[in-house]
mmCIF file of C-alpha atoms and ligand atoms in Angstrom:
data_model
loop_
_atom_site.group_PDB
_atom_site.id
_atom_site.type_symbol
_atom_site.label_atom_id
_atom_site.label_comp_id
_atom_site.label_asym_id
_atom_site.label_seq_id
_atom_site.Cartn_x
_atom_site.Cartn_y
_atom_site.Cartn_z
ATOM 1 C CA UNK A 1 14.910 2.921 35.735
ATOM 2 C CA UNK A 2 18.032 4.713 32.983
ATOM 3 C CA UNK A 3 18.014 4.654 29.619
ATOM 4 C CA UNK A 4 17.978 1.208 27.480
ATOM 5 C CA UNK A 5 19.863 0.661 24.485
ATOM 6 C CA UNK A 6 18.319 -1.714 21.967
ATOM 7 C CA UNK A 7 20.686 -3.649 19.908
ATOM 8 C CA UNK A 8 20.970 -6.909 17.812
ATOM 9 C CA UNK A 9 23.144 -9.043 15.962
ATOM 10 C CA UNK A 10 21.517 -9.197 13.315
ATOM 11 C CA UNK A 11 23.348 -5.975 11.862
ATOM 12 C CA UNK A 12 26.806 -7.693 12.416
ATOM 13 C CA UNK A 13 28.233 -8.559 9.132
ATOM 14 C CA UNK A 14 25.070 -7.417 7.309
ATOM 15 C CA UNK A 15 25.625 -5.327 4.245
ATOM 16 C CA UNK A 16 24.018 -4.300 1.066
ATOM 17 C CA UNK A 17 26.509 -5.559 -0.861
ATOM 18 C CA UNK A 18 30.174 -4.071 -1.390
ATOM 19 C CA UNK A 19 29.493 -1.387 -3.664
ATOM 20 C CA UNK A 20 26.618 0.056 -1.718
ATOM 21 C CA UNK A 21 26.895 2.942 1.000
ATOM 22 C CA UNK A 22 25.520 0.663 3.568
ATOM 23 C CA UNK A 23 28.479 -1.881 3.014
ATOM 24 C CA UNK A 24 29.805 -0.468 6.394
ATOM 25 C CA UNK A 25 29.325 -1.589 9.626
ATOM 26 C CA UNK A 26 27.629 1.158 12.073
ATOM 27 C CA UNK A 27 25.158 -0.497 14.771
ATOM 28 C CA UNK A 28 27.731 -3.433 15.246
ATOM 29 C CA UNK A 29 30.434 -0.926 15.784
ATOM 30 C CA UNK A 30 28.685 1.528 18.114
ATOM 31 C CA UNK A 31 27.725 -1.302 20.100
ATOM 32 C CA UNK A 32 31.360 -2.445 20.130
ATOM 33 C CA UNK A 33 32.645 0.836 20.875
ATOM 34 C CA UNK A 34 30.178 1.431 23.756
ATOM 35 C CA UNK A 35 31.154 -2.125 25.051
ATOM 36 C CA UNK A 36 34.768 -1.472 25.241
ATOM 37 C CA UNK A 37 33.955 2.072 27.094
ATOM 38 C CA UNK A 38 32.298 0.253 29.580
ATOM 39 C CA UNK A 39 28.711 1.605 28.798
ATOM 40 C CA UNK A 40 26.499 -1.565 28.347
ATOM 41 C CA UNK A 41 25.931 -4.285 30.451
ATOM 42 C CA UNK A 42 22.724 -6.861 31.143
ATOM 43 C CA UNK A 43 21.253 -4.058 32.921
ATOM 44 C CA UNK A 44 21.085 -1.719 29.981
ATOM 45 C CA UNK A 45 21.193 -3.724 26.746
ATOM 46 C CA UNK A 46 18.187 -5.698 25.177
ATOM 47 C CA UNK A 47 18.670 -7.230 22.386
ATOM 48 C CA UNK A 48 15.496 -6.252 19.439
ATOM 49 C CA UNK A 49 12.948 -9.417 18.681
ATOM 50 C CA UNK A 50 11.654 -9.758 15.423
ATOM 51 C CA UNK A 51 8.621 -7.641 14.974
ATOM 52 C CA UNK A 52 5.445 -9.855 13.652
ATOM 53 C CA UNK A 53 3.714 -9.612 10.181
ATOM 54 C CA UNK A 54 0.509 -8.227 11.916
ATOM 55 C CA UNK A 55 2.467 -5.468 13.884
ATOM 56 C CA UNK A 56 4.007 -4.226 10.798
ATOM 57 C CA UNK A 57 0.798 -4.309 9.411
ATOM 58 C CA UNK A 58 -0.401 -1.341 11.053
ATOM 59 C CA UNK A 59 1.444 0.753 8.249
ATOM 60 C CA UNK A 60 2.791 -1.061 5.696
ATOM 61 C CA UNK A 61 0.529 -3.297 2.681
ATOM 62 C CA UNK A 62 0.610 -7.000 3.718
ATOM 63 C CA UNK A 63 1.493 -7.878 -0.047
ATOM 64 C CA UNK A 64 4.850 -5.496 0.037
ATOM 65 C CA UNK A 65 5.591 -7.797 3.460
ATOM 66 C CA UNK A 66 5.295 -10.483 1.697
ATOM 67 C CA UNK A 67 7.458 -9.895 -1.352
ATOM 68 C CA UNK A 68 10.264 -8.545 0.945
ATOM 69 C CA UNK A 69 9.770 -12.499 2.605
ATOM 70 C CA UNK A 70 10.088 -14.059 -1.088
ATOM 71 C CA UNK A 71 13.089 -11.829 -1.424
ATOM 72 C CA UNK A 72 14.959 -13.406 1.221
ATOM 73 C CA UNK A 73 13.853 -16.708 0.788
ATOM 74 C CA UNK A 74 14.803 -16.872 -3.065
ATOM 75 C CA UNK A 75 17.919 -13.957 -2.927
ATOM 76 C CA UNK A 76 16.143 -12.900 -6.238
ATOM 77 C CA UNK A 77 13.257 -10.564 -7.097
ATOM 78 C CA UNK A 78 10.447 -11.142 -10.146
ATOM 79 C CA UNK A 79 10.490 -7.957 -12.379
ATOM 80 C CA UNK A 80 6.847 -7.577 -10.967
ATOM 81 C CA UNK A 81 8.401 -7.191 -7.760
ATOM 82 C CA UNK A 82 10.520 -5.122 -8.626
ATOM 83 C CA UNK A 83 8.487 -2.499 -10.300
ATOM 84 C CA UNK A 84 5.833 -2.694 -7.662
ATOM 85 C CA UNK A 85 7.645 -2.645 -4.310
ATOM 86 C CA UNK A 86 11.221 -1.289 -5.669
ATOM 87 C CA UNK A 87 13.209 -3.871 -4.306
ATOM 88 C CA UNK A 88 16.382 -5.215 -5.914
ATOM 89 C CA UNK A 89 16.463 -1.763 -7.620
ATOM 90 C CA UNK A 90 16.761 2.345 -7.053
ATOM 91 C CA UNK A 91 19.455 1.113 -4.281
ATOM 92 C CA UNK A 92 17.517 -0.867 -2.235
ATOM 93 C CA UNK A 93 19.278 -4.140 -3.024
ATOM 94 C CA UNK A 94 18.054 -7.704 -2.606
ATOM 95 C CA UNK A 95 20.523 -8.702 0.489
ATOM 96 C CA UNK A 96 20.466 -11.985 2.518
ATOM 97 C CA UNK A 97 18.828 -10.440 5.539
ATOM 98 C CA UNK A 98 16.266 -7.980 3.417
ATOM 99 C CA UNK A 99 13.424 -9.503 5.295
ATOM 100 C CA UNK A 100 15.019 -10.027 8.784
ATOM 101 C CA UNK A 101 16.968 -7.215 9.188
ATOM 102 C CA UNK A 102 14.169 -4.197 8.986
ATOM 103 C CA UNK A 103 11.715 -6.644 10.509
ATOM 104 C CA UNK A 104 14.137 -6.862 13.947
ATOM 105 C CA UNK A 105 14.571 -3.019 13.304
ATOM 106 C CA UNK A 106 10.694 -2.572 13.425
ATOM 107 C CA UNK A 107 10.719 -5.315 16.381
ATOM 108 C CA UNK A 108 13.421 -2.817 18.401
ATOM 109 C CA UNK A 109 11.375 0.231 17.583
ATOM 110 C CA UNK A 110 7.918 -1.586 18.878
ATOM 111 C CA UNK A 111 9.791 -2.622 22.232
ATOM 112 C CA UNK A 112 11.079 0.642 22.843
ATOM 113 C CA UNK A 113 7.231 2.171 22.585
ATOM 114 C CA UNK A 114 6.114 -0.718 25.153
ATOM 115 C CA UNK A 115 9.208 0.051 27.481
ATOM 116 C CA UNK A 116 8.308 3.904 27.248
ATOM 117 C CA UNK A 117 4.785 3.635 27.723
ATOM 118 C CA UNK A 118 4.995 5.020 31.371
ATOM 119 C CA UNK A 119 8.262 7.164 30.608
ATOM 120 C CA UNK A 120 11.467 6.591 29.833
ATOM 121 C CA UNK A 121 14.658 6.325 27.614
ATOM 122 C CA UNK A 122 15.088 3.946 24.724
ATOM 123 C CA UNK A 123 18.301 4.005 22.455
ATOM 124 C CA UNK A 124 17.993 1.684 19.200
ATOM 125 C CA UNK A 125 20.560 3.171 16.682
ATOM 126 C CA UNK A 126 19.480 0.167 14.010
ATOM 127 C CA UNK A 127 16.372 2.045 13.504
ATOM 128 C CA UNK A 128 15.400 5.570 11.774
ATOM 129 C CA UNK A 129 14.650 4.275 8.196
ATOM 130 C CA UNK A 130 12.952 7.464 7.643
ATOM 131 C CA UNK A 131 11.929 7.003 4.199
ATOM 132 C CA UNK A 132 10.772 3.307 3.872
ATOM 133 C CA UNK A 133 6.819 3.816 2.561
ATOM 134 C CA UNK A 134 3.848 1.789 3.260
ATOM 135 C CA UNK A 135 3.955 -0.404 0.067
ATOM 136 C CA UNK A 136 7.281 0.280 -1.510
ATOM 137 C CA UNK A 137 11.351 0.541 -0.475
ATOM 138 C CA UNK A 138 12.922 4.263 -0.822
ATOM 139 C CA UNK A 139 16.548 5.268 -0.041
ATOM 140 C CA UNK A 140 18.084 2.134 1.463
ATOM 141 C CA UNK A 141 14.922 1.850 4.010
ATOM 142 C CA UNK A 142 12.611 -1.005 3.546
ATOM 143 C CA UNK A 143 9.986 -0.528 6.667
ATOM 144 C CA UNK A 144 9.710 2.541 8.471
ATOM 145 C CA UNK A 145 10.152 1.911 11.927
ATOM 146 C CA UNK A 146 9.672 5.529 13.381
ATOM 147 C CA UNK A 147 6.328 5.605 12.053
ATOM 148 C CA UNK A 148 5.608 2.189 13.638
ATOM 149 C CA UNK A 149 6.914 3.491 16.719
ATOM 150 C CA UNK A 150 5.216 6.705 16.683
ATOM 151 C CA UNK A 151 1.716 4.462 15.841
ATOM 152 C CA UNK A 152 2.599 2.260 18.740
ATOM 153 C CA UNK A 153 2.740 5.345 21.203
ATOM 154 C CA UNK A 154 -0.788 6.608 19.371
ATOM 155 C CA UNK A 155 -2.533 3.387 19.964
ATOM 156 C CA UNK A 156 -1.314 3.562 23.888
ATOM 157 C CA UNK A 157 -3.628 6.428 23.620
ATOM 158 C CA UNK A 158 -1.107 9.068 23.545
ATOM 159 C CA UNK A 159 -2.188 12.393 21.750
ATOM 160 C CA UNK A 160 0.916 14.594 21.458
ATOM 161 C CA UNK A 161 4.344 13.528 19.849
ATOM 162 C CA UNK A 162 7.073 14.991 18.355
ATOM 163 C CA UNK A 163 9.729 13.865 15.589
ATOM 164 C CA UNK A 164 12.832 15.133 14.975
ATOM 165 C CA UNK A 165 15.002 14.166 12.196
ATOM 166 C CA UNK A 166 18.486 15.493 11.735
ATOM 167 C CA UNK A 167 19.367 12.984 9.374
ATOM 168 C CA UNK A 168 21.298 15.044 6.043
ATOM 169 C CA UNK A 169 17.807 13.957 4.177
ATOM 170 C CA UNK A 170 14.393 14.788 4.300
ATOM 171 C CA UNK A 171 12.290 12.523 6.439
ATOM 172 C CA UNK A 172 9.606 12.009 3.777
ATOM 173 C CA UNK A 173 8.263 9.217 4.759
ATOM 174 C CA UNK A 174 7.354 9.878 8.221
ATOM 175 C CA UNK A 175 6.437 13.547 7.172
ATOM 176 C CA UNK A 176 3.913 11.966 4.521
ATOM 177 C CA UNK A 177 2.521 9.589 7.395
ATOM 178 C CA UNK A 178 1.321 11.583 9.350
ATOM 179 C CA UNK A 179 0.864 14.697 6.872
ATOM 180 C CA UNK A 180 -2.605 17.003 8.406
ATOM 181 C CA UNK A 181 -2.351 14.792 11.707
ATOM 182 C CA UNK A 182 -2.236 17.164 14.310
ATOM 183 C CA UNK A 183 -1.083 14.992 16.998
ATOM 184 C CA UNK A 184 2.458 14.591 15.329
ATOM 185 C CA UNK A 185 4.541 17.111 14.648
ATOM 186 C CA UNK A 186 7.254 16.429 12.501
ATOM 187 C CA UNK A 187 10.555 18.470 11.992
ATOM 188 C CA UNK A 188 13.125 17.838 9.545
ATOM 189 C CA UNK A 189 16.345 19.251 9.230
ATOM 190 C CA UNK A 190 18.211 17.980 6.036
ATOM 191 C CA UNK A 191 20.445 19.276 3.043
ATOM 192 C CA UNK A 192 18.872 21.740 0.562
ATOM 193 C CA UNK A 193 18.777 20.060 -3.065
ATOM 194 C CA UNK A 194 19.229 16.529 -1.935
ATOM 195 C CA UNK A 195 17.390 13.686 -2.524
ATOM 196 C CA UNK A 196 14.402 12.951 -1.695
ATOM 197 C CA UNK A 197 14.013 16.782 -3.017
ATOM 198 C CA UNK A 198 11.357 17.435 -0.500
ATOM 199 C CA UNK A 199 10.874 19.459 2.257
ATOM 200 C CA UNK A 200 11.075 22.562 1.388
ATOM 201 C CA UNK A 201 10.584 25.487 3.878
ATOM 202 C CA UNK A 202 7.313 26.389 3.046
ATOM 203 C CA UNK A 203 6.113 22.255 3.260
ATOM 204 C CA UNK A 204 4.122 22.158 6.430
ATOM 205 C CA UNK A 205 2.042 18.877 5.337
ATOM 206 C CA UNK A 206 -1.443 20.243 6.213
ATOM 207 C CA UNK A 207 -0.129 21.646 9.489
ATOM 208 C CA UNK A 208 1.742 19.076 10.546
ATOM 209 C CA UNK A 209 5.402 19.698 9.648
ATOM 210 C CA UNK A 210 8.107 21.843 9.600
ATOM 211 C CA UNK A 211 11.370 21.654 7.181
ATOM 212 C CA UNK A 212 14.460 23.370 7.282
ATOM 213 C CA UNK A 213 16.292 22.470 4.119
ATOM 214 C CA UNK A 214 20.084 23.959 5.120
ATOM 215 C CA UNK A 215 22.829 24.876 2.803
ATOM 216 C CA UNK A 216 25.848 23.310 2.274
ATOM 217 C CA UNK A 217 28.727 23.619 4.579
ATOM 218 C CA UNK A 218 25.739 23.688 7.395
ATOM 219 C CA UNK A 219 28.031 24.308 10.903
ATOM 220 C CA UNK A 220 27.563 23.921 14.839
ATOM 221 C CA UNK A 221 26.606 27.275 15.032
ATOM 222 C CA UNK A 222 23.801 26.671 12.726
ATOM 223 C CA UNK A 223 22.408 24.010 14.092
ATOM 224 C CA UNK A 224 22.171 25.565 17.851
ATOM 225 C CA UNK A 225 20.665 28.625 15.648
ATOM 226 C CA UNK A 226 18.113 26.391 14.550
ATOM 227 C CA UNK A 227 17.828 24.653 17.678
ATOM 228 C CA UNK A 228 17.612 27.192 20.047
ATOM 229 C CA UNK A 229 15.585 29.757 17.618
ATOM 230 C CA UNK A 230 13.058 27.318 16.092
ATOM 231 C CA UNK A 231 13.009 23.605 16.975
ATOM 232 C CA UNK A 232 12.601 23.835 20.938
ATOM 233 C CA UNK A 233 10.067 26.663 20.750
ATOM 234 C CA UNK A 234 8.264 24.384 18.465
ATOM 235 C CA UNK A 235 8.578 21.541 20.421
ATOM 236 C CA UNK A 236 7.173 23.573 23.559
ATOM 237 C CA UNK A 237 4.307 24.988 22.057
ATOM 238 C CA UNK A 238 3.661 21.202 21.236
ATOM 239 C CA UNK A 239 3.892 20.023 24.538
ATOM 240 C CA UNK A 240 4.828 16.575 23.274
ATOM 241 C CA UNK A 241 4.156 13.317 25.700
ATOM 242 C CA UNK A 242 6.664 12.026 24.049
ATOM 243 C CA UNK A 243 9.374 12.651 21.603
ATOM 244 C CA UNK A 244 11.002 10.539 18.530
ATOM 245 C CA UNK A 245 14.893 11.616 17.558
ATOM 246 C CA UNK A 246 15.916 10.288 14.098
ATOM 247 C CA UNK A 247 19.691 11.026 14.586
ATOM 248 C CA UNK A 248 21.004 9.962 10.952
ATOM 249 C CA UNK A 249 24.819 10.667 11.218
ATOM 250 C CA UNK A 250 25.173 11.725 7.428
ATOM 251 C CA UNK A 251 24.812 15.533 8.616
ATOM 252 C CA UNK A 252 28.338 14.916 9.711
ATOM 253 C CA UNK A 253 31.487 16.535 7.710
ATOM 254 C CA UNK A 254 33.428 13.147 6.733
ATOM 255 C CA UNK A 255 29.834 12.159 5.372
ATOM 256 C CA UNK A 256 30.508 11.230 1.694
ATOM 257 C CA UNK A 257 26.589 11.123 1.219
ATOM 258 C CA UNK A 258 26.165 15.091 2.136
ATOM 259 C CA UNK A 259 27.871 18.521 1.677
ATOM 260 C CA UNK A 260 26.888 19.256 5.298
ATOM 261 C CA UNK A 261 29.615 20.215 7.778
ATOM 262 C CA UNK A 262 28.648 19.265 11.463
ATOM 263 C CA UNK A 263 30.876 18.092 13.968
ATOM 264 C CA UNK A 264 29.875 15.112 16.272
ATOM 265 C CA UNK A 265 28.937 17.900 19.301
ATOM 266 C CA UNK A 266 25.920 19.257 16.822
ATOM 267 C CA UNK A 267 24.249 16.252 17.046
ATOM 268 C CA UNK A 268 25.211 15.569 21.004
ATOM 269 C CA UNK A 269 23.722 19.013 21.747
ATOM 270 C CA UNK A 270 20.736 18.214 20.044
ATOM 271 C CA UNK A 271 20.326 14.812 21.875
ATOM 272 C CA UNK A 272 20.723 16.846 25.500
ATOM 273 C CA UNK A 273 18.333 19.303 24.765
ATOM 274 C CA UNK A 274 15.639 16.813 23.994
ATOM 275 C CA UNK A 275 16.448 14.559 26.769
ATOM 276 C CA UNK A 276 14.082 15.669 29.011
ATOM 277 C CA UNK A 277 11.892 17.747 27.278
ATOM 278 C CA UNK A 278 8.938 15.030 27.489
ATOM 279 C CA UNK A 279 8.554 12.142 29.843
ATOM 280 C CA UNK A 280 9.253 9.643 26.790
ATOM 281 C CA UNK A 281 12.105 9.278 24.425
ATOM 282 C CA UNK A 282 12.988 7.292 21.182
ATOM 283 C CA UNK A 283 16.521 8.070 19.818
ATOM 284 C CA UNK A 284 17.225 5.957 16.511
ATOM 285 C CA UNK A 285 20.033 5.932 14.331
ATOM 286 C CA UNK A 286 19.696 6.835 10.577
ATOM 287 C CA UNK A 287 22.073 7.516 7.725
ATOM 288 C CA UNK A 288 25.872 7.372 8.243
ATOM 289 C CA UNK A 289 27.992 6.276 5.753
ATOM 290 C CA UNK A 290 31.697 6.507 6.899
ATOM 291 C CA UNK A 291 32.128 4.041 9.199
ATOM 292 C CA UNK A 292 34.293 5.718 11.875
ATOM 293 C CA UNK A 293 32.081 8.911 12.071
ATOM 294 C CA UNK A 294 28.939 6.748 12.790
ATOM 295 C CA UNK A 295 30.832 4.942 15.231
ATOM 296 C CA UNK A 296 32.248 7.860 17.369
ATOM 297 C CA UNK A 297 28.888 9.805 16.629
ATOM 298 C CA UNK A 298 26.200 6.805 18.055
ATOM 299 C CA UNK A 299 28.383 6.097 20.938
ATOM 300 C CA UNK A 300 28.169 9.471 22.104
ATOM 301 C CA UNK A 301 24.552 10.147 21.695
ATOM 302 C CA UNK A 302 24.621 7.057 24.142
ATOM 303 C CA UNK A 303 26.912 8.880 26.411
ATOM 304 C CA UNK A 304 24.792 11.392 26.293
ATOM 305 C CA UNK A 305 21.414 10.480 27.182
ATOM 306 C CA UNK A 306 23.212 8.538 30.394
ATOM 307 C CA UNK A 307 25.402 11.533 31.126
ATOM 308 C CA UNK A 308 28.851 9.396 30.921
ATOM 309 C CA UNK A 309 31.801 11.578 30.474
ATOM 310 C CA UNK A 310 33.274 10.734 27.338
ATOM 311 C CA UNK A 311 37.566 10.556 27.687
ATOM 312 C CA UNK A 312 39.503 12.827 25.950
ATOM 313 C CA UNK A 313 41.274 9.865 24.711
ATOM 314 C CA UNK A 314 40.011 6.279 24.043
ATOM 315 C CA UNK A 315 41.328 3.350 26.417
ATOM 316 C CA UNK A 316 42.751 0.617 24.299
ATOM 317 C CA UNK A 317 39.762 -1.414 23.748
ATOM 318 C CA UNK A 318 37.601 1.169 22.074
ATOM 319 C CA UNK A 319 40.569 2.442 20.211
ATOM 320 C CA UNK A 320 41.049 -1.319 18.917
ATOM 321 C CA UNK A 321 37.603 -1.193 17.549
ATOM 322 C CA UNK A 322 37.782 1.884 15.537
ATOM 323 C CA UNK A 323 41.123 0.524 14.416
ATOM 324 C CA UNK A 324 39.267 -2.667 13.084
ATOM 325 C CA UNK A 325 37.144 -0.834 11.008
ATOM 326 C CA UNK A 326 37.422 -1.054 6.756
ATOM 327 C CA UNK A 327 36.227 1.812 4.507
ATOM 328 C CA UNK A 328 35.826 0.785 0.556
ATOM 329 C CA UNK A 329 36.812 4.339 0.062
ATOM 330 C CA UNK A 330 39.617 7.155 -0.092
ATOM 331 C CA UNK A 331 38.974 8.420 3.001
ATOM 332 C CA UNK A 332 39.586 4.638 4.104
ATOM 333 C CA UNK A 333 43.039 4.183 3.225
ATOM 334 C CA UNK A 334 44.709 6.371 5.834
ATOM 335 C CA UNK A 335 42.215 7.240 8.754
ATOM 336 C CA UNK A 336 43.085 10.384 10.527
ATOM 337 C CA UNK A 337 44.569 9.929 13.891
ATOM 338 C CA UNK A 338 41.510 11.367 15.687
ATOM 339 C CA UNK A 339 38.963 9.121 14.006
ATOM 340 C CA UNK A 340 40.690 6.248 15.841
ATOM 341 C CA UNK A 341 41.614 8.169 19.415
ATOM 342 C CA UNK A 342 39.023 9.857 20.239
ATOM 343 C CA UNK A 343 34.825 9.896 20.305
ATOM 344 C CA UNK A 344 34.386 13.805 20.300
ATOM 345 C CA UNK A 345 35.182 16.002 17.180
ATOM 346 C CA UNK A 346 36.727 19.299 17.203
ATOM 347 C CA UNK A 347 33.457 21.652 17.117
ATOM 348 C CA UNK A 348 33.074 23.371 13.712
ATOM 349 C CA UNK A 349 31.790 26.795 14.665
ATOM 350 C CA UNK A 350 31.034 29.409 12.053
ATOM 351 C CA UNK A 351 28.912 32.028 10.933
ATOM 352 C CA UNK A 352 25.486 31.670 11.205
ATOM 353 C CA UNK A 353 24.412 32.763 7.474
ATOM 354 C CA UNK A 354 21.685 34.619 5.671
ATOM 355 C CA UNK A 355 20.135 31.088 4.950
ATOM 356 C CA UNK A 356 19.655 30.126 8.055
ATOM 357 C CA UNK A 357 18.200 33.403 9.728
ATOM 358 C CA UNK A 358 15.330 33.077 7.014
ATOM 359 C CA UNK A 359 14.407 29.403 7.700
ATOM 360 C CA UNK A 360 14.288 30.683 10.934
ATOM 361 C CA UNK A 361 11.470 33.436 10.315
ATOM 362 C CA UNK A 362 10.208 30.765 8.033
ATOM 363 C CA UNK A 363 9.848 28.109 10.460
ATOM 364 C CA UNK A 364 7.993 29.858 13.357
HETATM 365 ZN ZN1 ZN B 1 19.958 10.213 4.940
#
């Protein structure tokens, strides 16, 4: 069986509010782009089911799950819930699907864990909410679907799992969930000095984590150096039975929330390198706040997992998907031609700086 794409219509027209970075479409545009390119069919597309409260309770506090449900029903939050669960505060707004959307993202990842029980590849661009905490929202994340997915793998009897996170922000919620657990190796590449300000190079979470806080301007050559010099050797040494890759698109140059400078080629190279490293692979999205950058990157992730050719110039139906996107920021007023006519960025190679060499030494 080939790779499976787990999507959902819950993401279409769902936003965190017009002034929030998650005002932009991401999963719906990625899915539409893949469809326009002929890359999805009844054979490889599955709609994510809603997770049950019992399933999500494997990691999350029942009181917190109930608070999310209350917030969706009432579209409001009490002072007590706001203080205790960080919803309706700290950039984690009450929005129309505040309960169902995270529950479907979690349901998609739990389905992915079931689909890969005996091996296989699942791509769920709606997953990757790596900041979610057992009892509170954090960093736009309400539930932590990577943690739930990997707990499901462990519950199936797997003993060695690797988590790789190339989002611009440290995968703190996942690292902390498995801190000190020798079964799960968590590796995070993220921008140094950025929220949540954890994930220093010497932070190993009791041996289960490796962190690569990279400097502003981080380029494709530097990502390749980290991949070949640290991430792949660490993964080979851990010999995982399953790999979970969080593929946030906010480390790409055009993203408004980071100062990193990758092209989407860097993301696709990581996907290609990890694809056959273990018998089981789940790939998710994550951050990503420029609608063109996200859709182009994440559609290319699906192509990479399948070995589909990425056309140099998009066919009209795919171009129309990208031309239909709107972005309430300066960059959205006049999107450059290549954002709507191509999928692949020009490579952004550069010098591998001393900071990267230092990270390579510290990481191994
Ligand atoms: Zn991020």
